[in-house]
Tab-separated table of C-alpha atoms in Angstrom:
chain	number	residue	atom	x	y	z
A	261	MET	CA	-20.744	8.821	-16.790
A	262	SER	CA	-24.135	9.688	-18.419
A	263	ALA	CA	-25.413	13.172	-17.618
A	264	LYS	CA	-22.015	14.264	-16.265
A	265	ARG	CA	-20.749	17.654	-17.298
A	266	ILE	CA	-17.518	19.527	-16.953
A	267	LEU	CA	-16.729	23.274	-17.320
A	268	LEU	CA	-13.590	23.411	-19.520
A	269	VAL	CA	-11.306	26.427	-19.287
A	270	ILE	CA	-8.986	26.629	-22.321
A	271	GLY	CA	-5.872	28.609	-21.615
A	272	GLY	CA	-3.531	30.262	-24.005
A	273	GLY	CA	-0.847	27.960	-25.227
A	274	ILE	CA	0.157	25.872	-28.193
A	275	ALA	CA	-1.281	22.770	-26.540
A	276	ALA	CA	-4.713	24.365	-26.609
A	277	TYR	CA	-5.450	22.546	-29.851
A	278	LYS	CA	-5.483	19.247	-27.843
A	279	SER	CA	-8.553	20.549	-25.875
A	280	LEU	CA	-10.487	19.896	-29.093
A	281	GLU	CA	-9.625	16.233	-28.946
A	282	LEU	CA	-10.286	16.180	-25.234
A	283	ILE	CA	-13.865	17.547	-25.812
A	284	ARG	CA	-14.477	14.889	-28.478
A	285	GLU	CA	-13.135	12.020	-26.256
A	286	LEU	CA	-15.271	13.183	-23.384
A	287	GLY	CA	-18.332	13.311	-25.579
A	288	ARG	CA	-17.779	9.715	-26.637
A	289	ARG	CA	-17.956	8.765	-22.991
A	290	GLY	CA	-21.129	10.663	-22.367
A	291	ILE	CA	-19.499	13.633	-20.624
A	292	GLY	CA	-20.627	17.056	-21.728
A	293	ALA	CA	-18.414	20.051	-21.836
A	294	ARG	CA	-19.267	23.738	-21.481
A	295	VAL	CA	-16.318	25.856	-22.463
A	296	ILE	CA	-14.674	29.155	-21.342
A	297	LEU	CA	-12.156	30.187	-23.965
A	298	THR	CA	-9.607	32.767	-22.606
A	299	LYS	CA	-8.545	35.685	-24.862
A	300	ALA	CA	-5.104	34.036	-25.206
A	301	GLY	CA	-6.708	30.758	-26.003
A	302	THR	CA	-8.471	32.334	-29.066
A	303	GLU	CA	-4.986	32.733	-30.575
A	304	PHE	CA	-4.668	28.960	-30.861
A	305	VAL	CA	-8.371	27.708	-31.205
A	306	THR	CA	-11.404	29.430	-32.530
A	307	PRO	CA	-14.777	29.648	-30.688
A	308	LEU	CA	-16.418	28.203	-33.747
A	309	SER	CA	-14.335	24.980	-33.704
A	310	VAL	CA	-14.948	24.628	-29.906
A	311	ALA	CA	-18.639	25.188	-30.211
A	312	ALA	CA	-18.896	22.696	-33.085
A	313	LEU	CA	-17.340	19.898	-31.042
A	314	SER	CA	-18.943	20.721	-27.669
A	315	GLY	CA	-22.389	21.487	-29.150
A	316	GLU	CA	-22.599	24.389	-26.641
A	317	LYS	CA	-22.205	28.152	-26.586
A	318	VAL	CA	-18.612	29.189	-25.926
A	319	TYR	CA	-17.977	31.858	-23.266
A	320	THR	CA	-15.210	34.359	-23.720
A	321	GLU	CA	-16.042	37.669	-22.027
A	322	LEU	CA	-16.560	38.593	-18.338
A	323	PHE	CA	-18.446	41.789	-19.184
A	324	SER	CA	-20.838	40.474	-21.833
A	325	LEU	CA	-24.356	41.815	-21.567
A	326	THR	CA	-25.770	38.792	-23.453
A	327	ASP	CA	-23.736	36.121	-21.628
A	328	GLU	CA	-24.477	37.613	-18.230
A	329	THR	CA	-28.144	37.705	-18.967
A	330	GLU	CA	-28.304	34.117	-20.247
A	331	MET	CA	-25.947	32.710	-17.669
A	332	GLY	CA	-24.102	34.789	-15.238
A	333	HIS	CA	-20.471	33.982	-14.339
A	334	ILE	CA	-21.482	32.725	-10.936
A	335	GLU	CA	-24.057	30.271	-12.356
A	336	LEU	CA	-21.443	29.248	-14.986
A	337	SER	CA	-18.900	28.494	-12.287
A	338	ARG	CA	-21.427	26.127	-10.515
A	339	SER	CA	-23.160	24.614	-13.630
A	340	ALA	CA	-20.972	21.519	-14.017
A	341	ASP	CA	-19.800	18.701	-11.877
A	342	LEU	CA	-16.004	19.507	-12.393
A	343	VAL	CA	-14.003	22.469	-13.530
A	344	VAL	CA	-11.097	21.482	-15.808
A	345	VAL	CA	-8.384	23.985	-16.785
A	346	CYS	CA	-6.620	22.554	-19.941
A	347	PRO	CA	-4.131	23.757	-20.797
A	348	ALA	CA	-3.403	25.361	-17.511
A	349	THR	CA	-0.806	28.105	-18.168
A	350	ALA	CA	1.604	29.532	-15.661
A	351	ASP	CA	-0.484	32.727	-15.740
A	352	LEU	CA	-3.841	30.999	-15.063
A	353	MET	CA	-2.402	28.988	-12.112
A	354	ALA	CA	-0.757	32.204	-10.594
A	355	LYS	CA	-4.174	33.962	-10.958
A	356	ALA	CA	-5.957	31.055	-9.178
A	357	VAL	CA	-3.458	31.104	-6.323
A	358	HIS	CA	-3.648	34.736	-5.693
A	359	GLY	CA	-7.377	35.088	-6.190
A	360	HIS	CA	-7.260	37.394	-9.172
A	361	ALA	CA	-10.692	38.004	-10.925
A	362	ASN	CA	-9.857	40.216	-13.918
A	363	ASP	CA	-11.316	38.040	-16.650
A	364	LEU	CA	-13.985	35.358	-17.035
A	365	ALA	CA	-11.632	32.402	-16.432
A	366	SER	CA	-10.034	33.702	-13.236
A	367	THR	CA	-13.422	34.985	-11.935
A	368	THR	CA	-15.035	31.626	-12.540
A	369	LEU	CA	-12.240	29.733	-10.744
A	370	LEU	CA	-12.559	32.067	-7.743
A	371	ALA	CA	-16.376	31.675	-7.676
A	372	THR	CA	-16.681	27.932	-8.220
A	373	ASP	CA	-17.765	25.572	-5.457
A	374	LYS	CA	-16.901	22.443	-7.561
A	375	PRO	CA	-13.701	20.359	-7.724
A	376	VAL	CA	-10.988	21.846	-9.883
A	377	LEU	CA	-8.518	19.955	-12.078
A	378	MET	CA	-5.517	21.802	-13.550
A	379	VAL	CA	-3.689	20.254	-16.541
A	380	PRO	CA	-0.477	22.292	-17.046
A	381	ALA	CA	1.379	22.822	-20.275
A	382	MET	CA	4.311	25.271	-20.590
A	383	ASN	CA	7.921	25.716	-21.416
A	384	VAL	CA	10.194	23.556	-19.325
A	385	ARG	CA	11.963	26.547	-17.773
A	386	MET	CA	8.538	28.067	-16.777
A	387	TRP	CA	7.453	24.785	-15.315
A	388	GLN	CA	10.639	24.418	-13.218
A	389	HIS	CA	10.762	28.027	-12.121
A	390	GLY	CA	10.497	28.428	-8.318
A	391	ALA	CA	7.351	30.719	-8.634
A	392	THR	CA	5.461	28.165	-10.647
A	393	GLN	CA	6.418	25.355	-8.362
A	394	ARG	CA	5.361	27.399	-5.274
A	395	ASN	CA	2.010	28.156	-6.985
A	396	ILE	CA	1.452	24.523	-7.792
A	397	ALA	CA	2.200	23.549	-4.152
A	398	GLN	CA	-0.270	26.092	-2.973
A	399	LEU	CA	-2.942	24.882	-5.407
A	400	ARG	CA	-2.640	21.419	-4.149
A	401	ALA	CA	-2.816	22.627	-0.537
A	402	ASP	CA	-6.065	24.451	-1.509
A	403	GLY	CA	-7.499	21.173	-2.676
A	404	VAL	CA	-6.967	21.655	-6.470
A	405	THR	CA	-5.824	18.535	-8.365
A	406	VAL	CA	-2.775	19.385	-10.582
A	407	MET	CA	-1.632	16.722	-12.992
A	408	GLU	CA	2.113	16.279	-13.679
A	409	PRO	CA	2.989	17.260	-17.312
A	410	ASP	CA	4.642	14.884	-19.701
A	411	VAL	CA	8.322	14.992	-20.504
A	412	GLY	CA	9.514	15.374	-24.086
A	413	PRO	CA	10.287	17.619	-26.998
A	414	MET	CA	8.392	20.974	-27.069
A	415	ALA	CA	7.265	23.278	-29.798
A	416	CYS	CA	9.875	25.815	-28.581
A	417	GLY	CA	12.576	23.394	-29.351
A	418	GLU	CA	13.510	22.551	-25.789
A	419	PHE	CA	13.139	19.110	-24.049
A	420	GLY	CA	11.846	18.348	-20.587
A	421	PRO	CA	8.763	18.325	-18.364
A	422	GLY	CA	6.054	20.682	-19.463
A	423	ARG	CA	4.202	18.973	-22.240
A	424	LEU	CA	0.388	18.574	-21.917
A	425	PRO	CA	-0.340	14.999	-20.708
A	426	ASP	CA	-1.753	12.655	-23.351
A	427	VAL	CA	-5.509	13.051	-23.762
A	428	PRO	CA	-6.170	9.437	-22.566
A	429	ARG	CA	-4.495	10.304	-19.251
A	430	ILE	CA	-6.498	13.488	-18.929
A	431	VAL	CA	-9.762	11.612	-19.619
A	432	ALA	CA	-8.799	8.931	-17.064
A	433	GLN	CA	-8.293	11.634	-14.388
A	434	ILE	CA	-11.549	13.321	-15.278
A	435	GLU	CA	-13.532	10.073	-15.066
A	436	ALA	CA	-11.923	9.296	-11.754
A	437	MET	CA	-12.917	12.632	-10.384
A	438	LEU	CA	-16.484	12.353	-11.718
A	439	ARG	CA	-17.022	8.861	-10.580
A	440	PRO	CA	-19.724	8.788	-7.899
A	441	ARG	CA	-18.903	7.540	-4.474
A	442	GLN	CA	-21.692	5.065	-3.419
A	443	LYS	CA	-20.246	4.115	-0.065
A	444	ARG	CA	-20.009	0.528	-1.174
A	445	LEU	CA	-17.548	-0.336	1.445
A	446	ALA	CA	-19.681	0.940	4.313
A	447	GLY	CA	-19.239	-1.422	7.334
A	448	ARG	CA	-15.921	-2.716	6.172
A	449	HIS	CA	-12.625	-2.170	7.879
A	450	ALA	CA	-9.586	-1.447	5.671
A	451	LEU	CA	-5.996	-1.559	6.989
A	452	VAL	CA	-3.436	0.208	4.814
A	453	THR	CA	0.331	0.662	5.244
A	454	ALA	CA	2.205	3.564	3.678
A	455	GLY	CA	5.533	5.377	3.478
A	456	PRO	CA	9.025	3.980	4.279
A	457	THR	CA	10.334	2.555	7.488
A	458	ARG	CA	13.555	3.651	9.177
A	459	GLU	CA	15.984	1.275	10.818
A	460	PRO	CA	18.420	3.133	13.063
A	461	LEU	CA	22.117	2.667	12.704
A	462	ASP	CA	22.919	5.120	15.499
A	463	PRO	CA	21.120	8.150	16.973
A	464	VAL	CA	21.735	10.055	13.717
A	465	ARG	CA	21.665	7.638	10.727
A	466	TYR	CA	19.122	5.067	9.593
A	467	ILE	CA	18.398	2.709	6.671
A	468	SER	CA	15.396	3.739	4.695
A	469	ASN	CA	14.233	4.451	1.100
A	470	HIS	CA	12.651	7.144	-1.158
A	471	SER	CA	8.992	6.320	-0.487
A	472	SER	CA	6.875	9.424	-0.049
A	473	GLY	CA	3.780	7.726	1.174
A	474	LYS	CA	1.586	9.496	-1.466
A	475	GLN	CA	0.163	6.366	-3.008
A	476	GLY	CA	-0.696	4.721	0.349
A	477	TYR	CA	-2.246	7.828	1.662
A	478	SER	CA	-4.225	8.279	-1.505
A	479	ILE	CA	-5.516	4.762	-1.371
A	480	ALA	CA	-6.548	5.249	2.254
A	481	ALA	CA	-8.496	8.356	1.255
A	482	ALA	CA	-10.131	6.537	-1.633
A	483	LEU	CA	-11.241	3.643	0.558
A	484	ALA	CA	-12.646	6.104	3.103
A	485	ALA	CA	-14.491	7.824	0.228
A	486	GLU	CA	-16.090	4.467	-0.543
A	487	GLY	CA	-17.390	4.296	3.083
A	488	ALA	CA	-14.756	2.022	4.642
A	489	ARG	CA	-13.446	2.552	8.184
A	490	VAL	CA	-9.751	2.977	7.426
A	491	THR	CA	-6.737	2.496	9.638
A	492	LEU	CA	-3.573	3.901	8.066
A	493	VAL	CA	-0.323	2.694	9.505
A	494	SER	CA	2.369	5.104	8.224
A	495	GLY	CA	6.132	5.320	8.302
A	496	PRO	CA	7.684	8.733	8.624
A	497	VAL	CA	6.310	11.023	5.901
A	498	SER	CA	5.328	14.716	5.765
A	499	LEU	CA	1.751	14.131	4.622
A	500	PRO	CA	-1.370	15.053	6.710
A	501	ALA	CA	-3.823	12.315	7.539
A	502	PRO	CA	-6.579	11.893	5.021
A	503	GLU	CA	-10.020	13.074	6.118
A	504	GLY	CA	-11.807	10.437	8.041
A	505	VAL	CA	-8.838	8.013	8.321
A	506	THR	CA	-7.333	6.869	11.627
A	507	LEU	CA	-3.561	7.443	11.380
A	508	VAL	CA	-1.082	5.352	13.328
A	509	LYS	CA	2.480	6.535	12.983
A	510	VAL	CA	5.466	4.222	13.254
A	511	GLU	CA	9.200	4.200	12.499
A	512	THR	CA	10.555	0.682	12.143
A	513	ALA	CA	9.331	-2.456	10.345
A	514	ARG	CA	8.743	-4.268	13.651
A	515	GLU	CA	6.649	-1.351	14.969
A	516	MET	CA	4.611	-1.429	11.687
A	517	LEU	CA	3.882	-5.115	11.986
A	518	LYS	CA	2.778	-4.709	15.566
A	519	ALA	CA	0.500	-1.883	14.693
A	520	CYS	CA	-1.021	-3.867	11.826
A	521	GLU	CA	-1.547	-6.830	14.186
A	522	ASP	CA	-3.062	-4.604	16.817
A	523	ALA	CA	-5.511	-3.169	14.156
A	524	LEU	CA	-6.892	-6.558	13.215
A	525	PRO	CA	-9.556	-7.795	12.459
A	526	ALA	CA	-9.924	-6.116	9.113
A	527	ASP	CA	-11.786	-7.009	5.956
A	528	ILE	CA	-9.135	-5.511	3.626
A	529	PHE	CA	-5.342	-5.233	4.024
A	530	ILE	CA	-3.314	-3.296	1.534
A	531	SER	CA	0.470	-3.397	2.084
A	532	VAL	CA	1.681	-0.278	0.239
A	533	ALA	CA	4.576	0.675	2.496
A	534	ALA	CA	8.130	0.277	1.310
A	535	VAL	CA	9.385	-1.722	4.303
A	536	ALA	CA	13.089	-1.985	4.837
A	537	ASP	CA	14.231	-5.596	4.212
A	538	TRP	CA	16.988	-5.349	6.821
A	539	ARG	CA	17.874	-3.729	10.022
A	540	PRO	CA	21.056	-3.463	12.102
A	541	VAL	CA	21.242	-6.339	14.663
A	542	LYS	CA	22.192	-3.638	17.165
A	543	ALA	CA	21.907	0.074	16.760
A	544	ALA	CA	24.867	2.050	18.221
A	545	ASP	CA	23.955	4.227	21.243
A	546	LYS	CA	26.395	6.879	20.067
A	547	LYS	CA	27.130	8.394	16.662
A	548	LEU	CA	29.374	6.124	14.587
A	549	LYS	CA	32.698	7.898	13.835
A	550	LEU	CA	34.907	7.692	10.745
A	551	LYS	CA	37.935	5.557	11.505
A	552	GLY	CA	39.981	7.010	8.695
A	553	GLU	CA	42.356	5.138	6.375
A	554	GLY	CA	39.397	3.850	4.373
A	555	LYS	CA	38.139	1.700	7.212
A	556	SER	CA	34.335	1.442	7.580
A	557	PRO	CA	32.445	0.190	10.736
A	558	ALA	CA	31.180	-3.430	10.472
A	559	ILE	CA	27.442	-3.447	10.642
A	560	GLU	CA	25.651	-6.830	11.103
A	561	LEU	CA	22.271	-6.928	9.521
A	562	ALA	CA	19.162	-8.942	10.445
A	563	GLU	CA	16.168	-9.632	8.201
A	564	ASN	CA	13.089	-7.649	9.097
A	565	PRO	CA	9.711	-9.333	9.469
A	566	ASP	CA	7.768	-9.811	6.223
A	567	ILE	CA	4.504	-7.933	7.099
A	568	LEU	CA	2.596	-8.917	3.844
A	569	ARG	CA	3.418	-12.583	4.269
A	570	THR	CA	2.578	-12.534	7.972
A	571	ILE	CA	-0.840	-10.940	7.451
A	572	SER	CA	-1.521	-13.265	4.466
A	573	HIS	CA	-0.799	-16.410	6.469
A	574	LYS	CA	-2.849	-15.490	9.573
A	575	LYS	CA	-4.940	-18.482	10.623
A	576	LYS	CA	-7.126	-16.256	12.607
A	577	LYS	CA	-8.135	-12.706	11.751
A	578	ARG	CA	-6.833	-12.953	8.139
A	579	PRO	CA	-8.460	-10.174	6.124
A	580	ALA	CA	-10.849	-11.468	3.352
A	581	LEU	CA	-8.793	-9.528	0.748
A	582	VAL	CA	-5.054	-9.051	1.139
A	583	ILE	CA	-3.297	-6.914	-1.496
A	584	GLY	CA	0.410	-6.412	-1.797
A	585	PHE	CA	2.521	-3.942	-3.782
A	586	ALA	CA	5.451	-5.099	-5.832
A	587	ALA	CA	7.994	-2.296	-6.411
A	588	GLU	CA	10.378	-3.516	-9.129
A	589	THR	CA	12.923	-2.071	-11.474
A	590	HIS	CA	12.953	-4.887	-14.068
A	591	ASP	CA	10.995	-7.967	-15.078
A	592	LEU	CA	8.040	-6.365	-13.415
A	593	GLU	CA	5.226	-8.781	-14.046
A	594	ARG	CA	7.293	-11.899	-13.651
A	595	HIS	CA	8.607	-10.784	-10.199
A	596	ALA	CA	5.114	-9.670	-9.152
A	597	SER	CA	3.553	-12.969	-10.117
A	598	GLU	CA	6.106	-14.773	-8.160
A	599	LYS	CA	5.501	-12.530	-5.146
A	600	LEU	CA	1.758	-13.181	-5.363
A	601	ALA	CA	2.366	-16.938	-5.001
A	602	ARG	CA	5.233	-16.578	-2.383
A	603	LYS	CA	3.419	-14.195	-0.100
A	604	GLY	CA	0.049	-15.845	-0.139
A	605	CYS	CA	-1.900	-12.696	-0.889
A	606	ASP	CA	-4.915	-12.372	-3.118
A	607	TRP	CA	-3.882	-9.452	-5.369
A	608	ILE	CA	-0.547	-7.731	-6.262
A	609	VAL	CA	-0.263	-4.274	-7.496
A	610	ALA	CA	2.958	-4.236	-9.640
A	611	ASN	CA	4.584	-0.906	-10.370
A	612	ASP	CA	7.954	-0.070	-11.928
A	613	VAL	CA	9.900	2.205	-9.624
A	614	SER	CA	13.003	2.701	-11.834
A	615	GLY	CA	11.847	6.141	-12.799
A	616	ASP	CA	10.058	8.892	-10.833
A	617	VAL	CA	7.333	6.812	-9.172
A	618	MET	CA	8.742	6.944	-5.698
A	619	GLY	CA	8.120	10.360	-4.482
A	620	GLY	CA	6.396	11.231	-7.727
A	621	LEU	CA	2.719	12.061	-8.338
A	622	GLU	CA	1.877	9.417	-11.040
A	623	ASN	CA	1.991	5.718	-11.253
A	624	GLU	CA	1.537	2.974	-13.935
A	625	ILE	CA	0.514	-0.307	-12.493
A	626	ALA	CA	-0.520	-3.874	-13.379
A	627	LEU	CA	-3.095	-5.498	-11.131
A	628	ILE	CA	-2.250	-9.219	-10.919
A	629	THR	CA	-4.729	-11.670	-9.605
A	630	GLN	CA	-5.528	-15.367	-10.013
A	631	ALA	CA	-7.715	-14.287	-12.960
A	632	GLY	CA	-4.860	-12.755	-14.845
A	633	ILE	CA	-3.149	-9.316	-15.398
A	634	ASP	CA	-5.033	-6.050	-15.753
A	635	ARG	CA	-2.666	-3.404	-17.073
A	636	TRP	CA	-3.537	0.253	-16.287
A	637	PRO	CA	-2.192	3.331	-18.157
A	638	ARG	CA	0.018	5.828	-16.388
A	639	MET	CA	-2.098	8.174	-14.370
A	640	PRO	CA	-2.076	10.323	-11.234
A	641	LYS	CA	-1.790	8.384	-8.001
A	642	GLU	CA	-5.198	9.679	-6.987
A	643	ALA	CA	-6.675	8.085	-10.102
A	644	VAL	CA	-4.945	4.807	-9.402
A	645	SER	CA	-6.331	4.880	-5.914
A	646	ALA	CA	-9.875	5.584	-7.029
A	647	ARG	CA	-9.756	2.737	-9.589
A	648	LEU	CA	-8.298	0.311	-7.006
A	649	ALA	CA	-10.968	1.273	-4.487
A	650	GLU	CA	-13.613	0.664	-7.104
A	651	LYS	CA	-12.142	-2.798	-7.905
A	652	ILE	CA	-12.235	-3.643	-4.196
A	653	ALA	CA	-15.724	-2.402	-3.817
A	654	GLU	CA	-16.727	-4.635	-6.804
A	655	ALA	CA	-15.054	-7.699	-5.212
A	656	PHE	CA	-17.198	-7.225	-2.095
A	657	ALA	CA	-20.425	-6.202	-3.927
A	658	GLY	CA	-23.490	-8.338	-3.486
A	659	ASP	CA	-22.058	-10.912	-1.153
A	660	ALA	CA	-21.665	-10.172	2.541
A	661	ASP	CA	-20.104	-13.587	3.217
A	662	GLY	CA	-17.898	-14.271	0.260
A	663	LEU	CA	-15.791	-12.584	-2.408
A	664	SER	CA	-15.335	-12.644	-6.150
A	665	LEU	CA	-11.700	-11.790	-6.554
A	666	ALA	CA	-11.492	-11.659	-10.361
A	667	ALA	CA	-9.651	-8.648	-11.829
A	668	GLU	CA	-12.667	-7.631	-13.899
C-alpha cells in the first residue's frame, strides 16, 4: 500500500472522533490521508488534531483564497486514489445523491473522478428512515460503496443499526479498494454459481431460500477484475450482471448443474449458490388447493444433484481449483471441514448464516484448506470477494502447470 493516498471527508457526528484513529491506522499501513473537515465536523474534532495525525494541511472552506490558490477544490477532489467519507452523515449522503455543491465536501464529491467509499454513522431512526434508505440505494446504483453500520448502543441512548463500523473493518475495506488489480488471472476461465435455486411445487409455489446472490456476483466481479474470463451461472436474483462477466440464468438445481457442465472446461470453479437440497418428485400442473379440515397435500421429495461434489469428482475437465461454500448456523468450522473432505473440493469458504448474511451486505468467513483455517474479520462482501480473488491469484501465480493451494 506504499504511496497510496485517500481523501478523507470527516462529517459532523459524534463518531467523528474515530476518524482520528482511522488516520493513524492507515498511516501505519503506509496509506496517507489528506482531509476535508466539514463545518459540522469541527464541532467534534479540531483541525489541529487532524493535521497533527495526518501530517497534512486540513481543508475546511470552499471559498478560501489561500486554499484555492494552493490547491483548488477540483484538484483536491482528484488528488488521491480513493475518497472516503467517514463518518458519512445522512445530510452528506443526501447532498451526494442530489448533486448539491454548497460546501467544500459536497463540491468535492460532485467533482471527483475517483472511487468513493461512504462509512455511515447516525441515529438508528435516521438510518432506518425511508429517505435515507432511498439515498443509500441510489448511491450504490451510482457506483458508490456504502458500508453497513454496526448494531449496538448509541450515544443518544438508543440501540440498533447506525453505529460507525469498527476501525479495522473500515481499514480492511479501504485496503481492498486500493489494492491494485494486476490481471493475474488473465487467460484463466472461472466458473461461479450464485443465488438460490427454485424447485416448483405447482405453477405458483416453489421451494427456495433467502440467498440474494450478492456474494456470488461480487466474487464474479472480483475475478473479472483480476483478468479472468468469468462465467456466472445464477439462480433467480434481481442483480445486474457484473461488467465483463458472461451471465447464464437458471431456475432449478438440475438446470444449474447442466449449465455448469456445459461451461467446462474451467480453471476455477466456485460454488457459491445456495442450491435447494430437495425438489418435488412431480410438480403439480395446477395450483394446489387447500383441502380444509387441517389436511395438507402430500408432497414427495427427491434429492437434488450435488453440484459441488459432481464437479469436484470429474475425471475429465475437473477445474484445477474447486472452491465450495459452507453456509451453516452452528458448529461452523467442524461442519465445513467435514464438507471439504466429503465433497472432494480444494477449499471451503465457511460462513455463519444464522444472522443477516443471507441477503445482507457483509460477511465473516473462514477459509478452510488442507493447510488449515484462515479466519477473516467481518467485512463487506466486496472486500471478501477481493480478498478471495487475491488468494486464488496467489495460488496460480508463477506456475502455469501446477498450483500451490496453501491458505497463505
